[in-house]
N, CA, C and O atoms as a printed pandas DataFrame, in Angstrom:
     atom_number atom_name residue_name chain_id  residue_number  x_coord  y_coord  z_coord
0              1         N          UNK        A               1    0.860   -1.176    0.000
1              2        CA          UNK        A               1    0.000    0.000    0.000
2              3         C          UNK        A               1    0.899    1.229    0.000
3              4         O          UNK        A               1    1.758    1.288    0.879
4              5         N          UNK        A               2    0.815    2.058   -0.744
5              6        CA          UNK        A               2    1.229    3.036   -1.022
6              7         C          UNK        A               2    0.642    4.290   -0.504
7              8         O          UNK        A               2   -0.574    4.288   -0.311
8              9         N          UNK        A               3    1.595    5.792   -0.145
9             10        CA          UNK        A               3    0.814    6.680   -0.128
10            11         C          UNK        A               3   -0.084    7.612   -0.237
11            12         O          UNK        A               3   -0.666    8.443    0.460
12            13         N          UNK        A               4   -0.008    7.065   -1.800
13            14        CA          UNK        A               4   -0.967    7.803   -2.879
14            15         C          UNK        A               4   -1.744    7.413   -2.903
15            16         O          UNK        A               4   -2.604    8.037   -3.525
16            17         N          UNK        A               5   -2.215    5.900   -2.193
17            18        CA          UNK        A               5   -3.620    5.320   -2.817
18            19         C          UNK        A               5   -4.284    5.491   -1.231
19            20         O          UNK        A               5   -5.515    5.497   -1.234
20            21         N          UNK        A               6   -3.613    5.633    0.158
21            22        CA          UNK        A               6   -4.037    5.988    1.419
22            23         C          UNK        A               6   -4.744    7.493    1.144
23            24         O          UNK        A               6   -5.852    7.817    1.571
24            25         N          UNK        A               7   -4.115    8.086    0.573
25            26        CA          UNK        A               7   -4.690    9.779    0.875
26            27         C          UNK        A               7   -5.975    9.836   -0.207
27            28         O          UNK        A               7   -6.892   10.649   -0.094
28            29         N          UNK        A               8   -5.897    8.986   -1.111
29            30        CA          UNK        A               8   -7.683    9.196   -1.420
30            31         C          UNK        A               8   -8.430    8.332   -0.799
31            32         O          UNK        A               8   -9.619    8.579   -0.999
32            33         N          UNK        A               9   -8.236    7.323   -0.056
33            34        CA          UNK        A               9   -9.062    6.811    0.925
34            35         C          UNK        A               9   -8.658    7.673    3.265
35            36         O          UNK        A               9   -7.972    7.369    4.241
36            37         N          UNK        A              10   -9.590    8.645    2.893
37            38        CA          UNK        A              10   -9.174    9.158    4.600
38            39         C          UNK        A              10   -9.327    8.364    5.703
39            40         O          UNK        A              10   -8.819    8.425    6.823
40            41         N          UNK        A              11  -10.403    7.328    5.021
41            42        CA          UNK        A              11  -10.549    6.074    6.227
42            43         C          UNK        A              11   -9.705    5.095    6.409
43            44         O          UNK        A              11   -9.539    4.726    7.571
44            45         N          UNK        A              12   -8.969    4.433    5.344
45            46        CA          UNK        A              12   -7.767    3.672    5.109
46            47         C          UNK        A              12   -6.714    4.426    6.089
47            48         O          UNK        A              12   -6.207    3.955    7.107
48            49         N          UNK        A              13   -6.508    5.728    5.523
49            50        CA          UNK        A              13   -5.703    6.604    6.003
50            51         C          UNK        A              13   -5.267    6.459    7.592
51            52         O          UNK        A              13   -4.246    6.120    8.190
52            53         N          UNK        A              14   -6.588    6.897    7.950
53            54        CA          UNK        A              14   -6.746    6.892    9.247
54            55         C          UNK        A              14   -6.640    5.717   10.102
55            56         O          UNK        A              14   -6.040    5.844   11.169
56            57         N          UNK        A              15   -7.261    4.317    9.701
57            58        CA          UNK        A              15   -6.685    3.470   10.506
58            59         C          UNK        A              15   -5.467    2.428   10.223
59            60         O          UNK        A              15   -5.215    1.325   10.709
60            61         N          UNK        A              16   -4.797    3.240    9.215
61            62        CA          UNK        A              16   -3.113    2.369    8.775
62            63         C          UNK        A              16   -2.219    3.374    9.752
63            64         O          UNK        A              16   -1.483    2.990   10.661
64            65         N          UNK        A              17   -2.430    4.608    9.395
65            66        CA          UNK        A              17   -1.278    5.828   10.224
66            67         C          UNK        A              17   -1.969    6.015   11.713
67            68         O          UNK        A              17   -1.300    5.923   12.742
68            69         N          UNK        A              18   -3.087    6.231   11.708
69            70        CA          UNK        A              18   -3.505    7.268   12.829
70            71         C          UNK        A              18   -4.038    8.476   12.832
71            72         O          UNK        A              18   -4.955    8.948   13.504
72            73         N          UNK        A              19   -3.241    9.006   11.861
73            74        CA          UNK        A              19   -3.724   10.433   11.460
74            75         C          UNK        A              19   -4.063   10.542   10.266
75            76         O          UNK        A              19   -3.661    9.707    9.456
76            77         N          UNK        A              20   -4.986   11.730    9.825
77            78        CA          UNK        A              20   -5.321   12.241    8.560
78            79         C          UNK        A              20   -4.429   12.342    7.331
79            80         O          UNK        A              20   -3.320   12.070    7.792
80            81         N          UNK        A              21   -4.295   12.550    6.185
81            82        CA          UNK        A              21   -3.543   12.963    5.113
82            83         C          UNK        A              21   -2.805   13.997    5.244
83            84         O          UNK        A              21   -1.718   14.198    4.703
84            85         N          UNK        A              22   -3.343   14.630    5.918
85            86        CA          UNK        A              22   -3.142   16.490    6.211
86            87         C          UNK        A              22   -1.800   16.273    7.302
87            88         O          UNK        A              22   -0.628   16.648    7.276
88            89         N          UNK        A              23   -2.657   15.435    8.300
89            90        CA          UNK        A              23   -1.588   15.629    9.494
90            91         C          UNK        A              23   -0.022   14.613    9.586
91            92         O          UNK        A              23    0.998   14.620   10.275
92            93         N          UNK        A              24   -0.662   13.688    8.287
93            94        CA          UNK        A              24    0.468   12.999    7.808
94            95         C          UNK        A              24    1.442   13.746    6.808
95            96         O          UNK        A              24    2.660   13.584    6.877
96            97         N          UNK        A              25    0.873   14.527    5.922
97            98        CA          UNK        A              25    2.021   15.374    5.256
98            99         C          UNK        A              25    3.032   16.737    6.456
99           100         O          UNK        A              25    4.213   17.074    6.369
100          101         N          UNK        A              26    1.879   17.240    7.531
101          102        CA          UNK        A              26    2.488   18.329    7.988
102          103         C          UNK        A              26    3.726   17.513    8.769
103          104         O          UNK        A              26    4.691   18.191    9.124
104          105         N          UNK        A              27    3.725   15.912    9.077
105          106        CA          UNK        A              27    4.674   15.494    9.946
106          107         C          UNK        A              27    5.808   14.811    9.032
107          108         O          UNK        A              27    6.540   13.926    9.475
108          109         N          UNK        A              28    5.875   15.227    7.917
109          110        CA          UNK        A              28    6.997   14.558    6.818
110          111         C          UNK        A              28    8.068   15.403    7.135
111          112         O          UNK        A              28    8.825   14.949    7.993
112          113         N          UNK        A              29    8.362   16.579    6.652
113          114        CA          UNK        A              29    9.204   17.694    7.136
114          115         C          UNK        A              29   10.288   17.722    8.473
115          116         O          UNK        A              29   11.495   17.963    8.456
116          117         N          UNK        A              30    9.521   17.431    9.477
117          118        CA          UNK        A              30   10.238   16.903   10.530
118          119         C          UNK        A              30   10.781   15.504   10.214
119          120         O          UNK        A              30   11.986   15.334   10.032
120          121         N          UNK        A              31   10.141   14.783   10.166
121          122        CA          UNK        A              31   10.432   13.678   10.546
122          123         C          UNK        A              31   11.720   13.354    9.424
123          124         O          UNK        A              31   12.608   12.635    9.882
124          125         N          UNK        A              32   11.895   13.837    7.961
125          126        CA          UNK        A              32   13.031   14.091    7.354
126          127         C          UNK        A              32   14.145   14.424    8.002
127          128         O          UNK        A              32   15.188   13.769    7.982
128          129         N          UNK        A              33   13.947   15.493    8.619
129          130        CA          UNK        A              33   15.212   16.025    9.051
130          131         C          UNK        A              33   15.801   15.685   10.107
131          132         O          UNK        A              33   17.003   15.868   10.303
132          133         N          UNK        A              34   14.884   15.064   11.034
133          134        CA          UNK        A              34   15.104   13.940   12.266
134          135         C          UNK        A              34   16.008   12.849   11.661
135          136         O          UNK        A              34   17.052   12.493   12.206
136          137         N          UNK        A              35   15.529   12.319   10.459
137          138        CA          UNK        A              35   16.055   11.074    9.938
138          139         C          UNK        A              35   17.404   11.403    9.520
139          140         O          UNK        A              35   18.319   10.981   10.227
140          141         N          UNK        A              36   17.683   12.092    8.481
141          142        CA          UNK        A              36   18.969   12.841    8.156
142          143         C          UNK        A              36   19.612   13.073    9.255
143          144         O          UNK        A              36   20.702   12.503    9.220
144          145         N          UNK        A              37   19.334   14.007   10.818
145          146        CA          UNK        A              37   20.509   14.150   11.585
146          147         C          UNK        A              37   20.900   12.445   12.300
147          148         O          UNK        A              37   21.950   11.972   12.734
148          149         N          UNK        A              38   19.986   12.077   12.205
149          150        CA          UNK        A              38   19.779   10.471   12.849
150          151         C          UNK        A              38   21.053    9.689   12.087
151          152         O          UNK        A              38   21.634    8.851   12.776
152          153         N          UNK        A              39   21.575    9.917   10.592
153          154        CA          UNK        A              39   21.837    9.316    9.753
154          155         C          UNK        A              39   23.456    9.788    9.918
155          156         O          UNK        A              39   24.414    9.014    9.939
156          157         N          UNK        A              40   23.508   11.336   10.033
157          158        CA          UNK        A              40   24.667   11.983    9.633
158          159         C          UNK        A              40   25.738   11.424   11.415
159          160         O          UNK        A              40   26.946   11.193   11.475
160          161         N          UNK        A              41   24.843   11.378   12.433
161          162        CA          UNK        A              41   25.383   11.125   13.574
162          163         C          UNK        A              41   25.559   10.245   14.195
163          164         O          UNK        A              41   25.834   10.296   15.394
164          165         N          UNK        A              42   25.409    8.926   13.330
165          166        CA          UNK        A              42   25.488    7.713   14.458
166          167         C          UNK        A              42   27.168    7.419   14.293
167          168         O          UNK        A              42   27.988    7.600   13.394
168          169         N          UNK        A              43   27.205    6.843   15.727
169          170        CA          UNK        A              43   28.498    6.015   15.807
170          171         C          UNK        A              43   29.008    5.078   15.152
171          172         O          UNK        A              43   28.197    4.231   14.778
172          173         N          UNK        A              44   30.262    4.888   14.821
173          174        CA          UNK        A              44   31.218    4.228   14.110
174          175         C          UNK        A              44   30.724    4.081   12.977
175          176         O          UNK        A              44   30.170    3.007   12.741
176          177         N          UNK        A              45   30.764    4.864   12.191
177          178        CA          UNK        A              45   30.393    4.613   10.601
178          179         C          UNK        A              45   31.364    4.261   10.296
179          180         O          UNK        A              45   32.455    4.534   10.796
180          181         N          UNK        A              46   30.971    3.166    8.860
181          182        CA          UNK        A              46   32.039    2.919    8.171
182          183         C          UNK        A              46   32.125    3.870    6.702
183          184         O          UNK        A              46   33.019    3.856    5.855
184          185         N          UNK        A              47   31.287    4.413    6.726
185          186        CA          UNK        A              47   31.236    5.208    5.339
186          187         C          UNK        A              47   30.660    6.698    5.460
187          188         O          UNK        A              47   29.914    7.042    6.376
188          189         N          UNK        A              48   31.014    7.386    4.619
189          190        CA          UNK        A              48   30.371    8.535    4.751
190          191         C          UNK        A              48   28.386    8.283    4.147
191          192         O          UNK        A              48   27.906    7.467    3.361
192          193         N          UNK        A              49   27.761    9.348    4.926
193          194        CA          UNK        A              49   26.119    9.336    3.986
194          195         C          UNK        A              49   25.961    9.202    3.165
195          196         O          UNK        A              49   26.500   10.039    2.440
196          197         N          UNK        A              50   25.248    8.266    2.536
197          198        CA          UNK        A              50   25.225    7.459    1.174
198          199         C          UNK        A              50   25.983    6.697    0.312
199          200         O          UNK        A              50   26.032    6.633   -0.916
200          201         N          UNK        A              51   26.605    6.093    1.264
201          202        CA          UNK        A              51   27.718    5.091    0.751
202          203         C          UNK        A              51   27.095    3.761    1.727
203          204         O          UNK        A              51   26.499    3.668    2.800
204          205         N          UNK        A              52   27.613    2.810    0.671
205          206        CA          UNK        A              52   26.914    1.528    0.987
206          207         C          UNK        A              52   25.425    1.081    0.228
207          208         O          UNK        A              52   24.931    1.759   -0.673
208          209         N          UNK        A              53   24.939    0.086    0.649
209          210        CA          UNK        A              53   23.860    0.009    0.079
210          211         C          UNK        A              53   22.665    0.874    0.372
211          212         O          UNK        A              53   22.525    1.491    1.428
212          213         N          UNK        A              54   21.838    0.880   -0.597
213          214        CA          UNK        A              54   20.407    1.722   -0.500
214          215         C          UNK        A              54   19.468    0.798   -0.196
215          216         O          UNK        A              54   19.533   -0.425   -0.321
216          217         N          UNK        A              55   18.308    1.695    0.343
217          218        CA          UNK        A              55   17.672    1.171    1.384
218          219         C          UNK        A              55   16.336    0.821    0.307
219          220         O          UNK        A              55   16.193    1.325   -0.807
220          221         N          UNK        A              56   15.573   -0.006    0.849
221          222        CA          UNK        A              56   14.436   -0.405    0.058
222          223         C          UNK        A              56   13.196    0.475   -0.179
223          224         O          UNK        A              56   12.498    0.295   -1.176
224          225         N          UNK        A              57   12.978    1.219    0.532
225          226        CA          UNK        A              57   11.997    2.382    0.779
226          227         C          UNK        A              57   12.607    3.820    0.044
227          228         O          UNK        A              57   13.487    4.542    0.514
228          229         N          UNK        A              58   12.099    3.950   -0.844
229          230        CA          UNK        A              58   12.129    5.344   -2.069
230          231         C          UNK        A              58   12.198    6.755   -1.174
231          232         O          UNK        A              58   13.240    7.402   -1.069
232          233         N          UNK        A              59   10.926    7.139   -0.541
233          234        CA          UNK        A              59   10.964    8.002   -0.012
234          235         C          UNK        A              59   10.607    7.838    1.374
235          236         O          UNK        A              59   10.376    6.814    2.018
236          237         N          UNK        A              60   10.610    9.233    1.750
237          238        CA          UNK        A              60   10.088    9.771    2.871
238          239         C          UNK        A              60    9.315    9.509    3.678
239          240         O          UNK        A              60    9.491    9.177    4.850
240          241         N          UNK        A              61    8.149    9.678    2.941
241          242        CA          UNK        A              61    6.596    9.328    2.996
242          243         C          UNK        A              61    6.912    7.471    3.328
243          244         O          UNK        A              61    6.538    6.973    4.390
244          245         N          UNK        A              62    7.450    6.850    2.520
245          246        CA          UNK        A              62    7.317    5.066    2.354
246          247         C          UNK        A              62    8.406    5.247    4.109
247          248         O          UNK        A              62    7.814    4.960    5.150
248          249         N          UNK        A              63    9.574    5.613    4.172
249          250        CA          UNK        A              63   10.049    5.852    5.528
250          251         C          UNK        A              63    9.178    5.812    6.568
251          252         O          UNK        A              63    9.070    4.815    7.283
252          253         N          UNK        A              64    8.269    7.241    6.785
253          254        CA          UNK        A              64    7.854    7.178    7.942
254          255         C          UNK        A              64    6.052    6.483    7.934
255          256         O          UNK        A              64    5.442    6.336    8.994
């Protein structure tokens, strides 16, 4: 299930996330940049950000 097909259903929406479409996009923004400092700061890396393999989840949205 994808995001695109949750936000034209608000009822799907609502009981896969919790929250609305609305309140699911206003919490992308954060939760990006949470993820990124999350990413740039963990201990003992072996590589710099974005080195190594990629992750299975495209975006953001499929992330959180």
């Amino acid at each position: 299930m994808n995001i695109q097909k949750l936000s034209r259903d608000p009822r799907a929406m609502k009981s896969l996330t919790g929250l609305s479409y609305q309140e699911f996009a206003n919490l992308i923004p954060s939760f990006e940049k949470a993820y990124l400092d999350e990413q740039r700061h963990k201990p003992n890396r072996q590589r710099k950000v974005g080195g190594g393999k990629k992750g299975k989840l495209p975006t953001t949205e499929s992330k959180l």
